[in-house]
Amino acid sequence: MQGTDQQAYDRGTTIFSPDGRLYQVEYAREAVGQGAPVVGVRGADSVVLAAHAPDRSPLSADGDTEKVSSVDDHVAVAGAGHAADTRQLVDLARRRAQQERVRYGERVPVAELGTAVADHLQEYTQTGGARPYGTALLVAGHDGDPALVEIDPSGATRSWRADAVGSGAGDAIETFEDGYGPALGDRDAIALALDGLDAAVEDLNVADVDATLVTDEGTERVGEDRLRSAHGSAS
């Protein structure tokens, strides 16, 4: 009987277990933990997102492994977990940003955009016949001040100075705790983000990093030469 009860809680996306757990949400977090790591670092005037995006094959086309996506000219998003789930949430964020511009002629506030995406994620923890999204997002933006928000598969959000999701996230966060300072310039923020990825990934190759810098002037993809310069002699 105990095994049967366990399976019931296991399969029901909307059923709490007796100890108050939603197993499908926990499984979604496990999927996030299996994904390639993504890190974010908030500097004094900018935010950098960096993701490990190695080519699966030498036959893959250039640009096929892009993991950091621009949502608007002041917001970028990256996710760890199921790539298709991340893509759907990026599209949702882009639509929300476009609606703000069409209705009000203004850029959507970063916190408001994060809440809109988080609300959508939360709906899938209490909707029958659907599963939670198997991805966690880092949202980096600048709307007067730099902002970095994590969105969990449960729909929970939290703002961070530096954060990581995906495999090796704990090691990256330890690196950030040791090296973070509130007055980081752009180059130092990029360097710290790469240090975090280096801690999360064995034998990190800068050529396998997809990074975007978000400032008040917009989003800018960080080229490989700039990454190598910030990361020193590491490759």
Short mmCIF file of C-alpha atoms in Angstrom, two decimals:
data_model
loop_
_atom_site.label_atom_id
_atom_site.label_comp_id
_atom_site.label_asym_id
_atom_site.label_seq_id
_atom_site.Cartn_x
_atom_site.Cartn_y
_atom_site.Cartn_z
CA MET A 1 0.00 0.00 0.00
CA GLN A 2 2.81 2.37 0.82
CA GLY A 3 4.34 1.85 -2.62
CA THR A 4 0.97 2.48 -4.30
CA ASP A 5 0.50 5.70 -2.35
CA GLN A 6 4.01 6.80 -3.31
CA GLN A 7 3.26 6.26 -7.00
CA ALA A 8 0.08 8.33 -6.72
CA TYR A 9 2.00 11.33 -5.38
CA ASP A 10 4.75 10.65 -7.90
CA ARG A 11 2.47 10.82 -10.93
CA GLY A 12 0.16 13.60 -9.84
CA THR A 13 1.61 16.98 -10.74
CA THR A 14 -0.94 18.75 -8.53
CA ILE A 15 -1.00 16.43 -5.51
CA PHE A 16 0.94 17.20 -2.36
CA SER A 17 2.55 14.27 -0.56
CA PRO A 18 1.77 13.91 3.16
CA ASP A 19 4.99 15.74 3.99
CA GLY A 20 4.04 18.69 1.75
CA ARG A 21 6.16 17.94 -1.31
CA LEU A 22 5.35 18.17 -5.02
CA TYR A 23 7.44 15.39 -6.47
CA GLN A 24 7.11 16.53 -10.08
CA VAL A 25 8.53 19.93 -9.17
CA GLU A 26 11.42 18.24 -7.43
CA TYR A 27 12.03 16.11 -10.51
CA ALA A 28 12.03 19.29 -12.59
CA ARG A 29 14.77 20.66 -10.34
CA GLU A 30 16.72 17.43 -10.90
CA ALA A 31 16.45 18.07 -14.65
CA VAL A 32 17.88 21.54 -14.07
CA GLY A 33 20.78 20.01 -12.15
CA GLN A 34 21.62 17.84 -15.15
CA GLY A 35 21.76 20.81 -17.53
CA ALA A 36 24.84 22.67 -18.71
CA PRO A 37 25.66 25.40 -16.18
CA VAL A 38 24.64 29.03 -16.52
CA VAL A 39 26.03 31.80 -14.33
CA GLY A 40 25.20 35.46 -13.78
CA VAL A 41 27.16 38.23 -12.09
CA ARG A 42 25.82 41.70 -11.32
CA GLY A 43 28.44 44.42 -11.45
CA ALA A 44 28.29 48.07 -10.49
CA ASP A 45 26.68 49.14 -13.78
CA SER A 46 26.11 45.93 -15.72
CA VAL A 47 25.15 42.26 -15.55
CA VAL A 48 26.85 39.40 -17.36
CA LEU A 49 25.28 36.05 -18.21
CA ALA A 50 27.57 33.22 -19.25
CA ALA A 51 26.66 29.68 -20.22
CA HIS A 52 28.65 26.58 -21.04
CA ALA A 53 27.61 25.66 -24.57
CA PRO A 54 30.00 23.10 -26.05
CA ASP A 55 29.42 21.78 -29.57
CA ARG A 56 28.01 18.28 -29.45
CA SER A 57 29.73 17.38 -32.71
CA PRO A 58 32.34 18.91 -35.04
CA LEU A 59 29.59 18.73 -37.68
CA SER A 60 27.29 21.15 -35.85
CA ALA A 61 26.74 24.51 -37.52
CA ASP A 62 28.28 27.66 -36.05
CA GLY A 63 25.93 29.47 -33.70
CA ASP A 64 23.82 26.39 -33.08
CA THR A 65 24.78 26.29 -29.39
CA GLU A 66 23.68 29.80 -28.39
CA LYS A 67 22.27 29.61 -24.85
CA VAL A 68 21.93 33.26 -23.84
CA SER A 69 19.00 34.98 -25.55
CA SER A 70 18.15 38.67 -25.80
CA VAL A 71 14.55 39.34 -24.76
CA ASP A 72 14.59 43.12 -25.27
CA ASP A 73 17.35 45.66 -25.68
CA HIS A 74 17.80 45.74 -21.90
CA VAL A 75 17.12 42.11 -20.89
CA ALA A 76 18.80 38.76 -21.57
CA VAL A 77 17.77 35.30 -20.40
CA ALA A 78 19.59 31.98 -20.08
CA GLY A 79 18.35 28.65 -18.78
CA ALA A 80 19.65 25.33 -17.51
CA GLY A 81 17.64 22.16 -18.04
CA HIS A 82 15.50 21.16 -21.00
CA ALA A 83 16.41 23.46 -23.90
CA ALA A 84 12.96 23.24 -25.49
CA ASP A 85 11.33 24.36 -22.25
CA THR A 86 13.74 27.27 -22.04
CA ARG A 87 12.91 28.28 -25.60
CA GLN A 88 9.19 28.43 -24.80
CA LEU A 89 9.82 30.65 -21.78
CA VAL A 90 12.12 32.95 -23.75
CA ASP A 91 9.34 33.38 -26.33
CA LEU A 92 6.90 34.15 -23.51
CA ALA A 93 9.27 36.78 -22.10
CA ARG A 94 9.70 38.37 -25.52
CA ARG A 95 5.95 38.63 -26.03
CA ARG A 96 5.56 40.23 -22.60
CA ALA A 97 8.30 42.75 -23.41
CA GLN A 98 6.67 43.58 -26.75
CA GLN A 99 3.29 44.10 -25.10
CA GLU A 100 4.82 46.66 -22.74
CA ARG A 101 6.30 48.61 -25.65
CA VAL A 102 3.09 48.50 -27.72
CA ARG A 103 0.79 49.50 -24.85
CA TYR A 104 2.95 52.02 -23.02
CA GLY A 105 5.87 52.79 -25.31
CA GLU A 106 8.31 51.81 -22.56
CA ARG A 107 10.70 49.03 -21.69
CA VAL A 108 9.26 46.43 -19.38
CA PRO A 109 10.74 46.58 -15.84
CA VAL A 110 13.02 43.64 -15.21
CA ALA A 111 11.28 42.65 -11.97
CA GLU A 112 7.87 42.80 -13.65
CA LEU A 113 9.07 40.64 -16.54
CA GLY A 114 10.51 38.08 -14.13
CA THR A 115 7.24 37.94 -12.21
CA ALA A 116 5.23 37.41 -15.41
CA VAL A 117 7.38 34.44 -16.42
CA ALA A 118 7.36 33.07 -12.87
CA ASP A 119 3.55 33.26 -12.73
CA HIS A 120 3.38 31.15 -15.89
CA LEU A 121 5.74 28.58 -14.38
CA GLN A 122 3.73 28.46 -11.19
CA GLU A 123 0.52 27.70 -13.10
CA TYR A 124 2.10 24.47 -14.31
CA THR A 125 2.55 23.26 -10.73
CA GLN A 126 -1.21 23.21 -10.14
CA THR A 127 -2.68 22.41 -13.55
CA GLY A 128 -3.90 18.89 -14.19
CA GLY A 129 -2.62 17.14 -17.31
CA ALA A 130 0.52 19.26 -17.53
CA ARG A 131 3.99 18.92 -16.13
CA PRO A 132 6.23 21.61 -14.61
CA TYR A 133 8.82 23.18 -16.86
CA GLY A 134 12.15 21.38 -16.57
CA THR A 135 14.27 24.50 -16.62
CA ALA A 136 15.49 27.28 -14.33
CA LEU A 137 16.16 30.74 -15.72
CA LEU A 138 18.54 33.55 -14.96
CA VAL A 139 17.17 36.91 -16.07
CA ALA A 140 19.69 39.75 -16.42
CA GLY A 141 18.52 43.27 -17.09
CA HIS A 142 19.12 46.97 -16.64
CA ASP A 143 16.33 49.50 -16.11
CA GLY A 144 18.16 52.20 -14.22
CA ASP A 145 20.04 49.71 -12.08
CA PRO A 146 21.45 46.28 -12.98
CA ALA A 147 19.31 43.32 -11.90
CA LEU A 148 19.78 39.56 -11.79
CA VAL A 149 16.79 37.31 -11.06
CA GLU A 150 16.58 33.53 -10.79
CA ILE A 151 13.30 31.78 -11.64
CA ASP A 152 12.86 28.27 -10.25
CA PRO A 153 10.69 25.55 -11.89
CA SER A 154 8.19 26.08 -9.07
CA GLY A 155 7.73 29.73 -10.08
CA ALA A 156 9.70 31.08 -7.12
CA THR A 157 11.91 34.07 -7.84
CA ARG A 158 14.85 35.63 -6.07
CA SER A 159 17.25 38.47 -6.85
CA TRP A 160 20.98 37.80 -6.68
CA ARG A 161 24.29 39.60 -6.90
CA ALA A 162 25.81 36.46 -8.42
CA ASP A 163 24.15 33.13 -9.07
CA ALA A 164 24.41 29.85 -10.96
CA VAL A 165 22.01 27.13 -12.11
CA GLY A 166 22.65 23.77 -13.72
CA SER A 167 25.31 21.17 -13.09
CA GLY A 168 28.12 22.32 -10.81
CA ALA A 169 26.09 25.32 -9.63
CA GLY A 170 27.15 24.82 -6.01
CA ASP A 171 30.84 25.01 -6.93
CA ALA A 172 30.24 28.16 -8.99
CA ILE A 173 28.38 29.83 -6.13
CA GLU A 174 31.22 29.05 -3.73
CA THR A 175 33.57 30.79 -6.16
CA PHE A 176 31.27 33.81 -6.27
CA GLU A 177 31.05 33.97 -2.49
CA ASP A 178 34.85 34.15 -2.32
CA GLY A 179 35.39 36.59 -5.16
CA TYR A 180 32.36 38.88 -5.39
CA GLY A 181 32.56 42.61 -4.72
CA PRO A 182 29.81 45.21 -5.19
CA ALA A 183 31.91 47.56 -7.35
CA LEU A 184 32.80 45.15 -10.15
CA GLY A 185 33.43 46.74 -13.51
CA ASP A 186 32.43 45.06 -16.76
CA ARG A 187 35.72 43.23 -17.22
CA ASP A 188 35.85 42.04 -13.62
CA ALA A 189 32.24 40.84 -13.77
CA ILE A 190 33.01 38.84 -16.91
CA ALA A 191 36.15 37.43 -15.30
CA LEU A 192 34.25 36.35 -12.18
CA ALA A 193 31.51 34.75 -14.29
CA LEU A 194 34.15 32.75 -16.14
CA ASP A 195 35.74 31.74 -12.84
CA GLY A 196 32.35 30.44 -11.76
CA LEU A 197 31.95 28.42 -14.96
CA ASP A 198 35.50 27.16 -14.55
CA ALA A 199 34.57 25.82 -11.12
CA ALA A 200 31.42 24.18 -12.47
CA VAL A 201 32.96 22.64 -15.60
CA GLU A 202 35.99 20.40 -15.89
CA ASP A 203 38.59 21.79 -18.31
CA LEU A 204 36.59 24.83 -19.38
CA ASN A 205 37.32 26.05 -22.91
CA VAL A 206 36.46 29.71 -23.43
CA ALA A 207 35.45 28.86 -27.01
CA ASP A 208 32.55 26.89 -25.48
CA VAL A 209 31.19 29.88 -23.54
CA ASP A 210 28.22 31.93 -24.69
CA ALA A 211 28.16 35.25 -22.81
CA THR A 212 26.13 38.45 -22.95
CA LEU A 213 26.74 41.74 -21.15
CA VAL A 214 23.71 43.86 -20.26
CA THR A 215 24.19 47.57 -19.59
CA ASP A 216 21.97 50.64 -19.65
CA GLU A 217 22.91 50.98 -23.33
CA GLY A 218 21.63 47.52 -24.25
CA THR A 219 22.65 43.89 -24.58
CA GLU A 220 25.98 42.94 -26.12
CA ARG A 221 27.28 39.50 -26.92
CA VAL A 222 30.79 39.09 -25.53
CA GLY A 223 33.23 37.87 -28.15
CA GLU A 224 35.78 35.10 -27.63
CA ASP A 225 38.75 37.49 -27.65
CA ARG A 226 37.21 39.56 -24.88
CA LEU A 227 36.44 36.41 -22.89
CA ARG A 228 40.02 35.20 -23.21
CA SER A 229 41.35 38.58 -22.15
CA ALA A 230 39.12 38.63 -19.06
CA HIS A 231 39.94 35.04 -18.17
CA GLY A 232 43.68 35.55 -18.42
CA SER A 233 45.69 32.63 -19.75
CA ALA A 234 42.90 30.04 -19.35
CA SER A 235 41.47 28.63 -22.55
#
